[in-house]
mmCIF file with all atom_site columns, N, CA, C and O in Angstrom:
data_model
loop_
_atom_site.group_PDB
_atom_site.id
_atom_site.type_symbol
_atom_site.label_atom_id
_atom_site.label_alt_id
_atom_site.label_comp_id
_atom_site.label_asym_id
_atom_site.label_entity_id
_atom_site.label_seq_id
_atom_site.pdbx_PDB_ins_code
_atom_site.Cartn_x
_atom_site.Cartn_y
_atom_site.Cartn_z
_atom_site.occupancy
_atom_site.B_iso_or_equiv
_atom_site.pdbx_formal_charge
_atom_site.auth_seq_id
_atom_site.auth_comp_id
_atom_site.auth_asym_id
_atom_site.auth_atom_id
_atom_site.pdbx_PDB_model_num
ATOM 1   N N  . UNK A 1 1  ? -6.736 14.488  8.610  1.00 0.00 ? 1  UNK A N  1
ATOM 2   C CA . UNK A 1 1  ? -5.620 13.946  9.354  1.00 0.00 ? 1  UNK A CA 1
ATOM 3   C C  . UNK A 1 1  ? -4.368 14.759  9.018  1.00 0.00 ? 1  UNK A C  1
ATOM 4   O O  . UNK A 1 1  ? -4.065 14.960  7.855  1.00 0.00 ? 1  UNK A O  1
ATOM 5   N N  . UNK A 1 2  ? -3.663 15.203  10.025 1.00 0.00 ? 2  UNK A N  1
ATOM 6   C CA . UNK A 1 2  ? -2.436 15.971  9.765  1.00 0.00 ? 2  UNK A CA 1
ATOM 7   C C  . UNK A 1 2  ? -1.402 15.138  8.994  1.00 0.00 ? 2  UNK A C  1
ATOM 8   O O  . UNK A 1 2  ? -1.253 13.944  9.214  1.00 0.00 ? 2  UNK A O  1
ATOM 9   N N  . UNK A 1 3  ? -0.696 15.799  8.089  1.00 0.00 ? 3  UNK A N  1
ATOM 10  C CA . UNK A 1 3  ? 0.249  15.068  7.246  1.00 0.00 ? 3  UNK A CA 1
ATOM 11  C C  . UNK A 1 3  ? 1.450  14.530  8.004  1.00 0.00 ? 3  UNK A C  1
ATOM 12  O O  . UNK A 1 3  ? 2.106  13.614  7.518  1.00 0.00 ? 3  UNK A O  1
ATOM 13  N N  . UNK A 1 4  ? 1.748  15.051  9.189  1.00 0.00 ? 4  UNK A N  1
ATOM 14  C CA . UNK A 1 4  ? 2.908  14.515  9.921  1.00 0.00 ? 4  UNK A CA 1
ATOM 15  C C  . UNK A 1 4  ? 2.691  13.052  10.315 1.00 0.00 ? 4  UNK A C  1
ATOM 16  O O  . UNK A 1 4  ? 3.635  12.277  10.383 1.00 0.00 ? 4  UNK A O  1
ATOM 17  N N  . UNK A 1 5  ? 1.433  12.653  10.538 1.00 0.00 ? 5  UNK A N  1
ATOM 18  C CA . UNK A 1 5  ? 1.157  11.243  10.853 1.00 0.00 ? 5  UNK A CA 1
ATOM 19  C C  . UNK A 1 5  ? 1.396  10.353  9.638  1.00 0.00 ? 5  UNK A C  1
ATOM 20  O O  . UNK A 1 5  ? 1.929  9.259   9.766  1.00 0.00 ? 5  UNK A O  1
ATOM 21  N N  . UNK A 1 6  ? 1.010  10.842  8.470  1.00 0.00 ? 6  UNK A N  1
ATOM 22  C CA . UNK A 1 6  ? 1.231  10.093  7.233  1.00 0.00 ? 6  UNK A CA 1
ATOM 23  C C  . UNK A 1 6  ? 2.725  9.967   6.954  1.00 0.00 ? 6  UNK A C  1
ATOM 24  O O  . UNK A 1 6  ? 3.226  8.892   6.630  1.00 0.00 ? 6  UNK A O  1
ATOM 25  N N  . UNK A 1 7  ? 3.458  11.063  7.099  1.00 0.00 ? 7  UNK A N  1
ATOM 26  C CA . UNK A 1 7  ? 4.903  11.051  6.855  1.00 0.00 ? 7  UNK A CA 1
ATOM 27  C C  . UNK A 1 7  ? 5.622  10.125  7.827  1.00 0.00 ? 7  UNK A C  1
ATOM 28  O O  . UNK A 1 7  ? 6.490  9.338   7.419  1.00 0.00 ? 7  UNK A O  1
ATOM 29  N N  . UNK A 1 8  ? 5.264  10.185  9.098  1.00 0.00 ? 8  UNK A N  1
ATOM 30  C CA . UNK A 1 8  ? 5.891  9.303   10.098 1.00 0.00 ? 8  UNK A CA 1
ATOM 31  C C  . UNK A 1 8  ? 5.580  7.843   9.804  1.00 0.00 ? 8  UNK A C  1
ATOM 32  O O  . UNK A 1 8  ? 6.452  6.973   9.909  1.00 0.00 ? 8  UNK A O  1
ATOM 33  N N  . UNK A 1 9  ? 4.346  7.552   9.420  1.00 0.00 ? 9  UNK A N  1
ATOM 34  C CA . UNK A 1 9  ? 3.963  6.178   9.100  1.00 0.00 ? 9  UNK A CA 1
ATOM 35  C C  . UNK A 1 9  ? 4.737  5.676   7.888  1.00 0.00 ? 9  UNK A C  1
ATOM 36  O O  . UNK A 1 9  ? 5.219  4.542   7.873  1.00 0.00 ? 9  UNK A O  1
ATOM 37  N N  . UNK A 1 10 ? 4.877  6.522   6.865  1.00 0.00 ? 10 UNK A N  1
ATOM 38  C CA . UNK A 1 10 ? 5.621  6.155   5.653  1.00 0.00 ? 10 UNK A CA 1
ATOM 39  C C  . UNK A 1 10 ? 7.058  5.801   6.020  1.00 0.00 ? 10 UNK A C  1
ATOM 40  O O  . UNK A 1 10 ? 7.605  4.785   5.582  1.00 0.00 ? 10 UNK A O  1
ATOM 41  N N  . UNK A 1 11 ? 7.686  6.609   6.852  1.00 0.00 ? 11 UNK A N  1
ATOM 42  C CA . UNK A 1 11 ? 9.069  6.358   7.259  1.00 0.00 ? 11 UNK A CA 1
ATOM 43  C C  . UNK A 1 11 ? 9.203  5.080   8.074  1.00 0.00 ? 11 UNK A C  1
ATOM 44  O O  . UNK A 1 11 ? 10.145 4.308   7.886  1.00 0.00 ? 11 UNK A O  1
ATOM 45  N N  . UNK A 1 12 ? 8.257  4.824   8.984  1.00 0.00 ? 12 UNK A N  1
ATOM 46  C CA . UNK A 1 12 ? 8.308  3.603   9.787  1.00 0.00 ? 12 UNK A CA 1
ATOM 47  C C  . UNK A 1 12 ? 8.193  2.358   8.914  1.00 0.00 ? 12 UNK A C  1
ATOM 48  O O  . UNK A 1 12 ? 8.921  1.383   9.115  1.00 0.00 ? 12 UNK A O  1
ATOM 49  N N  . UNK A 1 13 ? 7.286  2.395   7.958  1.00 0.00 ? 13 UNK A N  1
ATOM 50  C CA . UNK A 1 13 ? 7.079  1.226   7.101  1.00 0.00 ? 13 UNK A CA 1
ATOM 51  C C  . UNK A 1 13 ? 8.279  0.964   6.198  1.00 0.00 ? 13 UNK A C  1
ATOM 52  O O  . UNK A 1 13 ? 8.692  -0.186  6.044  1.00 0.00 ? 13 UNK A O  1
ATOM 53  N N  . UNK A 1 14 ? 8.849  2.010   5.601  1.00 0.00 ? 14 UNK A N  1
ATOM 54  C CA . UNK A 1 14 ? 10.007 1.786   4.733  1.00 0.00 ? 14 UNK A CA 1
ATOM 55  C C  . UNK A 1 14 ? 11.216 1.332   5.540  1.00 0.00 ? 14 UNK A C  1
ATOM 56  O O  . UNK A 1 14 ? 12.002 0.517   5.064  1.00 0.00 ? 14 UNK A O  1
ATOM 57  N N  . UNK A 1 15 ? 11.349 1.802   6.759  1.00 0.00 ? 15 UNK A N  1
ATOM 58  C CA . UNK A 1 15 ? 12.435 1.348   7.640  1.00 0.00 ? 15 UNK A CA 1
ATOM 59  C C  . UNK A 1 15 ? 12.277 -0.134  7.973  1.00 0.00 ? 15 UNK A C  1
ATOM 60  O O  . UNK A 1 15 ? 13.264 -0.860  8.093  1.00 0.00 ? 15 UNK A O  1
ATOM 61  N N  . UNK A 1 16 ? 11.026 -0.588  8.102  1.00 0.00 ? 16 UNK A N  1
ATOM 62  C CA . UNK A 1 16 ? 10.750 -1.986  8.433  1.00 0.00 ? 16 UNK A CA 1
ATOM 63  C C  . UNK A 1 16 ? 10.830 -2.908  7.215  1.00 0.00 ? 16 UNK A C  1
ATOM 64  O O  . UNK A 1 16 ? 10.585 -4.106  7.326  1.00 0.00 ? 16 UNK A O  1
ATOM 65  N N  . UNK A 1 17 ? 11.164 -2.363  6.034  1.00 0.00 ? 17 UNK A N  1
ATOM 66  C CA . UNK A 1 17 ? 11.347 -3.200  4.848  1.00 0.00 ? 17 UNK A CA 1
ATOM 67  C C  . UNK A 1 17 ? 10.166 -3.242  3.907  1.00 0.00 ? 17 UNK A C  1
ATOM 68  O O  . UNK A 1 17 ? 10.178 -3.979  2.927  1.00 0.00 ? 17 UNK A O  1
ATOM 69  N N  . UNK A 1 18 ? 9.127  -2.467  4.166  1.00 0.00 ? 18 UNK A N  1
ATOM 70  C CA . UNK A 1 18 ? 7.965  -2.410  3.289  1.00 0.00 ? 18 UNK A CA 1
ATOM 71  C C  . UNK A 1 18 ? 8.253  -1.441  2.159  1.00 0.00 ? 18 UNK A C  1
ATOM 72  O O  . UNK A 1 18 ? 9.008  -0.497  2.313  1.00 0.00 ? 18 UNK A O  1
ATOM 73  N N  . UNK A 1 19 ? 7.631  -1.665  1.004  1.00 0.00 ? 19 UNK A N  1
ATOM 74  C CA . UNK A 1 19 ? 7.782  -0.758  -0.134 1.00 0.00 ? 19 UNK A CA 1
ATOM 75  C C  . UNK A 1 19 ? 6.443  -0.068  -0.368 1.00 0.00 ? 19 UNK A C  1
ATOM 76  O O  . UNK A 1 19 ? 5.401  -0.724  -0.414 1.00 0.00 ? 19 UNK A O  1
ATOM 77  N N  . UNK A 1 20 ? 6.486  1.242   -0.514 1.00 0.00 ? 20 UNK A N  1
ATOM 78  C CA . UNK A 1 20 ? 5.281  2.031   -0.714 1.00 0.00 ? 20 UNK A CA 1
ATOM 79  C C  . UNK A 1 20 ? 5.409  2.809   -2.014 1.00 0.00 ? 20 UNK A C  1
ATOM 80  O O  . UNK A 1 20 ? 6.452  3.385   -2.293 1.00 0.00 ? 20 UNK A O  1
ATOM 81  N N  . UNK A 1 21 ? 4.335  2.797   -2.798 1.00 0.00 ? 21 UNK A N  1
ATOM 82  C CA . UNK A 1 21 ? 4.344  3.519   -4.062 1.00 0.00 ? 21 UNK A CA 1
ATOM 83  C C  . UNK A 1 21 ? 2.966  4.140   -4.257 1.00 0.00 ? 21 UNK A C  1
ATOM 84  O O  . UNK A 1 21 ? 1.945  3.484   -4.040 1.00 0.00 ? 21 UNK A O  1
ATOM 85  N N  . UNK A 1 22 ? 2.939  5.383   -4.631 1.00 0.00 ? 22 UNK A N  1
ATOM 86  C CA . UNK A 1 22 ? 1.662  6.058   -4.859 1.00 0.00 ? 22 UNK A CA 1
ATOM 87  C C  . UNK A 1 22 ? 0.983  5.455   -6.074 1.00 0.00 ? 22 UNK A C  1
ATOM 88  O O  . UNK A 1 22 ? 1.571  5.396   -7.155 1.00 0.00 ? 22 UNK A O  1
ATOM 89  N N  . UNK A 1 23 ? -0.264 5.005   -5.903 1.00 0.00 ? 23 UNK A N  1
ATOM 90  C CA . UNK A 1 23 ? -0.985 4.362   -6.990 1.00 0.00 ? 23 UNK A CA 1
ATOM 91  C C  . UNK A 1 23 ? -1.974 5.311   -7.655 1.00 0.00 ? 23 UNK A C  1
ATOM 92  O O  . UNK A 1 23 ? -2.162 5.272   -8.861 1.00 0.00 ? 23 UNK A O  1
ATOM 93  N N  . UNK A 1 24 ? -2.620 6.162   -6.877 1.00 0.00 ? 24 UNK A N  1
ATOM 94  C CA . UNK A 1 24 ? -3.626 7.083   -7.389 1.00 0.00 ? 24 UNK A CA 1
ATOM 95  C C  . UNK A 1 24 ? -3.704 8.253   -6.425 1.00 0.00 ? 24 UNK A C  1
ATOM 96  O O  . UNK A 1 24 ? -2.899 8.347   -5.497 1.00 0.00 ? 24 UNK A O  1
ATOM 97  N N  . UNK A 1 25 ? -4.682 9.109   -6.609 1.00 0.00 ? 25 UNK A N  1
ATOM 98  C CA . UNK A 1 25 ? -4.794 10.324  -5.794 1.00 0.00 ? 25 UNK A CA 1
ATOM 99  C C  . UNK A 1 25 ? -4.691 10.050  -4.292 1.00 0.00 ? 25 UNK A C  1
ATOM 100 O O  . UNK A 1 25 ? -3.902 10.664  -3.602 1.00 0.00 ? 25 UNK A O  1
ATOM 101 N N  . UNK A 1 26 ? -5.487 9.127   -3.761 1.00 0.00 ? 26 UNK A N  1
ATOM 102 C CA . UNK A 1 26 ? -5.462 8.832   -2.319 1.00 0.00 ? 26 UNK A CA 1
ATOM 103 C C  . UNK A 1 26 ? -5.177 7.363   -2.044 1.00 0.00 ? 26 UNK A C  1
ATOM 104 O O  . UNK A 1 26 ? -5.492 6.852   -0.980 1.00 0.00 ? 26 UNK A O  1
ATOM 105 N N  . UNK A 1 27 ? -4.575 6.669   -3.006 1.00 0.00 ? 27 UNK A N  1
ATOM 106 C CA . UNK A 1 27 ? -4.272 5.252   -2.847 1.00 0.00 ? 27 UNK A CA 1
ATOM 107 C C  . UNK A 1 27 ? -2.760 5.028   -2.860 1.00 0.00 ? 27 UNK A C  1
ATOM 108 O O  . UNK A 1 27 ? -2.015 5.691   -3.563 1.00 0.00 ? 27 UNK A O  1
ATOM 109 N N  . UNK A 1 28 ? -2.334 4.063   -2.061 1.00 0.00 ? 28 UNK A N  1
ATOM 110 C CA . UNK A 1 28 ? -0.929 3.684   -1.963 1.00 0.00 ? 28 UNK A CA 1
ATOM 111 C C  . UNK A 1 28 ? -0.824 2.186   -2.247 1.00 0.00 ? 28 UNK A C  1
ATOM 112 O O  . UNK A 1 28 ? -1.596 1.393   -1.723 1.00 0.00 ? 28 UNK A O  1
ATOM 113 N N  . UNK A 1 29 ? 0.135  1.804   -3.067 1.00 0.00 ? 29 UNK A N  1
ATOM 114 C CA . UNK A 1 29 ? 0.424  0.387   -3.305 1.00 0.00 ? 29 UNK A CA 1
ATOM 115 C C  . UNK A 1 29 ? 1.471  -0.035  -2.284 1.00 0.00 ? 29 UNK A C  1
ATOM 116 O O  . UNK A 1 29 ? 2.560  0.536   -2.223 1.00 0.00 ? 29 UNK A O  1
ATOM 117 N N  . UNK A 1 30 ? 1.135  -1.029  -1.473 1.00 0.00 ? 30 UNK A N  1
ATOM 118 C CA . UNK A 1 30 ? 1.988  -1.473  -0.376 1.00 0.00 ? 30 UNK A CA 1
ATOM 119 C C  . UNK A 1 30 ? 2.484  -2.876  -0.669 1.00 0.00 ? 30 UNK A C  1
ATOM 120 O O  . UNK A 1 30 ? 1.689  -3.768  -0.961 1.00 0.00 ? 30 UNK A O  1
ATOM 121 N N  . UNK A 1 31 ? 3.811  -3.081  -0.579 1.00 0.00 ? 31 UNK A N  1
ATOM 122 C CA . UNK A 1 31 ? 4.394  -4.411  -0.746 1.00 0.00 ? 31 UNK A CA 1
ATOM 123 C C  . UNK A 1 31 ? 5.126  -4.765  0.538  1.00 0.00 ? 31 UNK A C  1
ATOM 124 O O  . UNK A 1 31 ? 6.010  -4.036  0.979  1.00 0.00 ? 31 UNK A O  1
ATOM 125 N N  . UNK A 1 32 ? 4.723  -5.886  1.139  1.00 0.00 ? 32 UNK A N  1
ATOM 126 C CA . UNK A 1 32 ? 5.378  -6.285  2.386  1.00 0.00 ? 32 UNK A CA 1
ATOM 127 C C  . UNK A 1 32 ? 6.720  -6.940  2.087  1.00 0.00 ? 32 UNK A C  1
ATOM 128 O O  . UNK A 1 32 ? 7.024  -7.237  0.936  1.00 0.00 ? 32 UNK A O  1
ATOM 129 N N  . UNK A 1 33 ? 7.561  -7.151  3.107  1.00 0.00 ? 33 UNK A N  1
ATOM 130 C CA . UNK A 1 33 ? 8.885  -7.734  2.864  1.00 0.00 ? 33 UNK A CA 1
ATOM 131 C C  . UNK A 1 33 ? 8.846  -9.099  2.181  1.00 0.00 ? 33 UNK A C  1
ATOM 132 O O  . UNK A 1 33 ? 9.793  -9.488  1.518  1.00 0.00 ? 33 UNK A O  1
ATOM 133 N N  . UNK A 1 34 ? 7.734  -9.819  2.310  1.00 0.00 ? 34 UNK A N  1
ATOM 134 C CA . UNK A 1 34 ? 7.605  -11.130 1.671  1.00 0.00 ? 34 UNK A CA 1
ATOM 135 C C  . UNK A 1 34 ? 7.171  -11.068 0.221  1.00 0.00 ? 34 UNK A C  1
ATOM 136 O O  . UNK A 1 34 ? 7.123  -12.087 -0.465 1.00 0.00 ? 34 UNK A O  1
ATOM 137 N N  . UNK A 1 35 ? 6.818  -9.872  -0.270 1.00 0.00 ? 35 UNK A N  1
ATOM 138 C CA . UNK A 1 35 ? 6.452  -9.720  -1.668 1.00 0.00 ? 35 UNK A CA 1
ATOM 139 C C  . UNK A 1 35 ? 4.967  -9.590  -1.950 1.00 0.00 ? 35 UNK A C  1
ATOM 140 O O  . UNK A 1 35 ? 4.570  -9.385  -3.088 1.00 0.00 ? 35 UNK A O  1
ATOM 141 N N  . UNK A 1 36 ? 4.104  -9.716  -0.946 1.00 0.00 ? 36 UNK A N  1
ATOM 142 C CA . UNK A 1 36 ? 2.669  -9.579  -1.150 1.00 0.00 ? 36 UNK A CA 1
ATOM 143 C C  . UNK A 1 36 ? 2.329  -8.107  -1.351 1.00 0.00 ? 36 UNK A C  1
ATOM 144 O O  . UNK A 1 36 ? 2.752  -7.258  -0.583 1.00 0.00 ? 36 UNK A O  1
ATOM 145 N N  . UNK A 1 37 ? 1.559  -7.787  -2.396 1.00 0.00 ? 37 UNK A N  1
ATOM 146 C CA . UNK A 1 37 ? 1.212  -6.408  -2.716 1.00 0.00 ? 37 UNK A CA 1
ATOM 147 C C  . UNK A 1 37 ? -0.287 -6.195  -2.561 1.00 0.00 ? 37 UNK A C  1
ATOM 148 O O  . UNK A 1 37 ? -1.087 -7.040  -2.968 1.00 0.00 ? 37 UNK A O  1
ATOM 149 N N  . UNK A 1 38 ? -0.650 -5.068  -1.965 1.00 0.00 ? 38 UNK A N  1
ATOM 150 C CA . UNK A 1 38 ? -2.050 -4.673  -1.865 1.00 0.00 ? 38 UNK A CA 1
ATOM 151 C C  . UNK A 1 38 ? -2.142 -3.164  -2.012 1.00 0.00 ? 38 UNK A C  1
ATOM 152 O O  . UNK A 1 38 ? -1.143 -2.457  -1.970 1.00 0.00 ? 38 UNK A O  1
ATOM 153 N N  . UNK A 1 39 ? -3.347 -2.680  -2.197 1.00 0.00 ? 39 UNK A N  1
ATOM 154 C CA . UNK A 1 39 ? -3.588 -1.250  -2.348 1.00 0.00 ? 39 UNK A CA 1
ATOM 155 C C  . UNK A 1 39 ? -4.472 -0.784  -1.207 1.00 0.00 ? 39 UNK A C  1
ATOM 156 O O  . UNK A 1 39 ? -5.429 -1.464  -0.844 1.00 0.00 ? 39 UNK A O  1
ATOM 157 N N  . UNK A 1 40 ? -4.137 0.367   -0.625 1.00 0.00 ? 40 UNK A N  1
ATOM 158 C CA . UNK A 1 40 ? -4.932 0.896   0.483  1.00 0.00 ? 40 UNK A CA 1
ATOM 159 C C  . UNK A 1 40 ? -4.990 2.409   0.405  1.00 0.00 ? 40 UNK A C  1
ATOM 160 O O  . UNK A 1 40 ? -4.196 3.036   -0.282 1.00 0.00 ? 40 UNK A O  1
ATOM 161 N N  . UNK A 1 41 ? -5.939 2.951   1.126  1.00 0.00 ? 41 UNK A N  1
ATOM 162 C CA . UNK A 1 41 ? -6.078 4.405   1.196  1.00 0.00 ? 41 UNK A CA 1
ATOM 163 C C  . UNK A 1 41 ? -4.967 4.989   2.063  1.00 0.00 ? 41 UNK A C  1
ATOM 164 O O  . UNK A 1 41 ? -4.503 4.365   3.002  1.00 0.00 ? 41 UNK A O  1
ATOM 165 N N  . UNK A 1 42 ? -4.549 6.196   1.738  1.00 0.00 ? 42 UNK A N  1
ATOM 166 C CA . UNK A 1 42 ? -3.485 6.881   2.472  1.00 0.00 ? 42 UNK A CA 1
ATOM 167 C C  . UNK A 1 42 ? -3.834 6.964   3.960  1.00 0.00 ? 42 UNK A C  1
ATOM 168 O O  . UNK A 1 42 ? -2.966 6.799   4.810  1.00 0.00 ? 42 UNK A O  1
ATOM 169 N N  . UNK A 1 43 ? -5.092 7.184   4.287  1.00 0.00 ? 43 UNK A N  1
ATOM 170 C CA . UNK A 1 43 ? -5.489 7.350   5.692  1.00 0.00 ? 43 UNK A CA 1
ATOM 171 C C  . UNK A 1 43 ? -5.250 6.091   6.518  1.00 0.00 ? 43 UNK A C  1
ATOM 172 O O  . UNK A 1 43 ? -5.220 6.159   7.746  1.00 0.00 ? 43 UNK A O  1
ATOM 173 N N  . UNK A 1 44 ? -5.055 4.932   5.890  1.00 0.00 ? 44 UNK A N  1
ATOM 174 C CA . UNK A 1 44 ? -4.819 3.683   6.620  1.00 0.00 ? 44 UNK A CA 1
ATOM 175 C C  . UNK A 1 44 ? -3.351 3.465   6.978  1.00 0.00 ? 44 UNK A C  1
ATOM 176 O O  . UNK A 1 44 ? -3.027 2.563   7.743  1.00 0.00 ? 44 UNK A O  1
ATOM 177 N N  . UNK A 1 45 ? -2.441 4.260   6.432  1.00 0.00 ? 45 UNK A N  1
ATOM 178 C CA . UNK A 1 45 ? -1.010 4.058   6.681  1.00 0.00 ? 45 UNK A CA 1
ATOM 179 C C  . UNK A 1 45 ? -0.635 4.134   8.162  1.00 0.00 ? 45 UNK A C  1
ATOM 180 O O  . UNK A 1 45 ? 0.131  3.296   8.635  1.00 0.00 ? 45 UNK A O  1
ATOM 181 N N  . UNK A 1 46 ? -1.140 5.102   8.953  1.00 0.00 ? 46 UNK A N  1
ATOM 182 C CA . UNK A 1 46 ? -0.762 5.129   10.365 1.00 0.00 ? 46 UNK A CA 1
ATOM 183 C C  . UNK A 1 46 ? -1.155 3.856   11.118 1.00 0.00 ? 46 UNK A C  1
ATOM 184 O O  . UNK A 1 46 ? -0.382 3.351   11.929 1.00 0.00 ? 46 UNK A O  1
ATOM 185 N N  . UNK A 1 47 ? -2.337 3.297   10.841 1.00 0.00 ? 47 UNK A N  1
ATOM 186 C CA . UNK A 1 47 ? -2.733 2.076   11.538 1.00 0.00 ? 47 UNK A CA 1
ATOM 187 C C  . UNK A 1 47 ? -1.881 0.890   11.097 1.00 0.00 ? 47 UNK A C  1
ATOM 188 O O  . UNK A 1 47 ? -1.532 0.031   11.899 1.00 0.00 ? 47 UNK A O  1
ATOM 189 N N  . UNK A 1 48 ? -1.481 0.839   9.824  1.00 0.00 ? 48 UNK A N  1
ATOM 190 C CA . UNK A 1 48 ? -0.583 -0.213  9.357  1.00 0.00 ? 48 UNK A CA 1
ATOM 191 C C  . UNK A 1 48 ? 0.782  -0.079  10.014 1.00 0.00 ? 48 UNK A C  1
ATOM 192 O O  . UNK A 1 48 ? 1.376  -1.071  10.432 1.00 0.00 ? 48 UNK A O  1
ATOM 193 N N  . UNK A 1 49 ? 1.275  1.147   10.141 1.00 0.00 ? 49 UNK A N  1
ATOM 194 C CA . UNK A 1 49 ? 2.587  1.358   10.770 1.00 0.00 ? 49 UNK A CA 1
ATOM 195 C C  . UNK A 1 49 ? 2.556  0.911   12.230 1.00 0.00 ? 49 UNK A C  1
ATOM 196 O O  . UNK A 1 49 ? 3.522  0.323   12.716 1.00 0.00 ? 49 UNK A O  1
ATOM 197 N N  . UNK A 1 50 ? 1.459  1.165   12.950 1.00 0.00 ? 50 UNK A N  1
ATOM 198 C CA . UNK A 1 50 ? 1.363  0.689   14.341 1.00 0.00 ? 50 UNK A CA 1
ATOM 199 C C  . UNK A 1 50 ? 1.358  -0.839  14.386 1.00 0.00 ? 50 UNK A C  1
ATOM 200 O O  . UNK A 1 50 ? 1.952  -1.432  15.276 1.00 0.00 ? 50 UNK A O  1
ATOM 201 N N  . UNK A 1 51 ? 0.713  -1.473  13.430 1.00 0.00 ? 51 UNK A N  1
ATOM 202 C CA . UNK A 1 51 ? 0.660  -2.930  13.372 1.00 0.00 ? 51 UNK A CA 1
ATOM 203 C C  . UNK A 1 51 ? 2.046  -3.511  13.106 1.00 0.00 ? 51 UNK A C  1
ATOM 204 O O  . UNK A 1 51 ? 2.462  -4.487  13.717 1.00 0.00 ? 51 UNK A O  1
ATOM 205 N N  . UNK A 1 52 ? 2.797  -2.901  12.188 1.00 0.00 ? 52 UNK A N  1
ATOM 206 C CA . UNK A 1 52 ? 4.129  -3.392  11.816 1.00 0.00 ? 52 UNK A CA 1
ATOM 207 C C  . UNK A 1 52 ? 5.115  -3.162  12.945 1.00 0.00 ? 52 UNK A C  1
ATOM 208 O O  . UNK A 1 52 ? 5.968  -3.965  13.232 1.00 0.00 ? 52 UNK A O  1
ATOM 209 N N  . UNK A 1 53 ? 5.001  -2.012  13.611 1.00 0.00 ? 53 UNK A N  1
ATOM 210 C CA . UNK A 1 53 ? 5.940  -1.646  14.667 1.00 0.00 ? 53 UNK A CA 1
ATOM 211 C C  . UNK A 1 53 ? 5.746  -2.577  15.836 1.00 0.00 ? 53 UNK A C  1
ATOM 212 O O  . UNK A 1 53 ? 6.558  -3.174  16.392 1.00 0.00 ? 53 UNK A O  1
#
């Protein structure tokens, strides 16, 4: 997956109030605006950004 999709998704999520933190090599720790935290693979960020948008 081209990195521009990952970068755009990261920007959309942080703009929407989500917090993203790198957890491991290909894992991201995601905290929603309500405080719920989960861990997901980097490749899932674009689909999450479409859901949030």
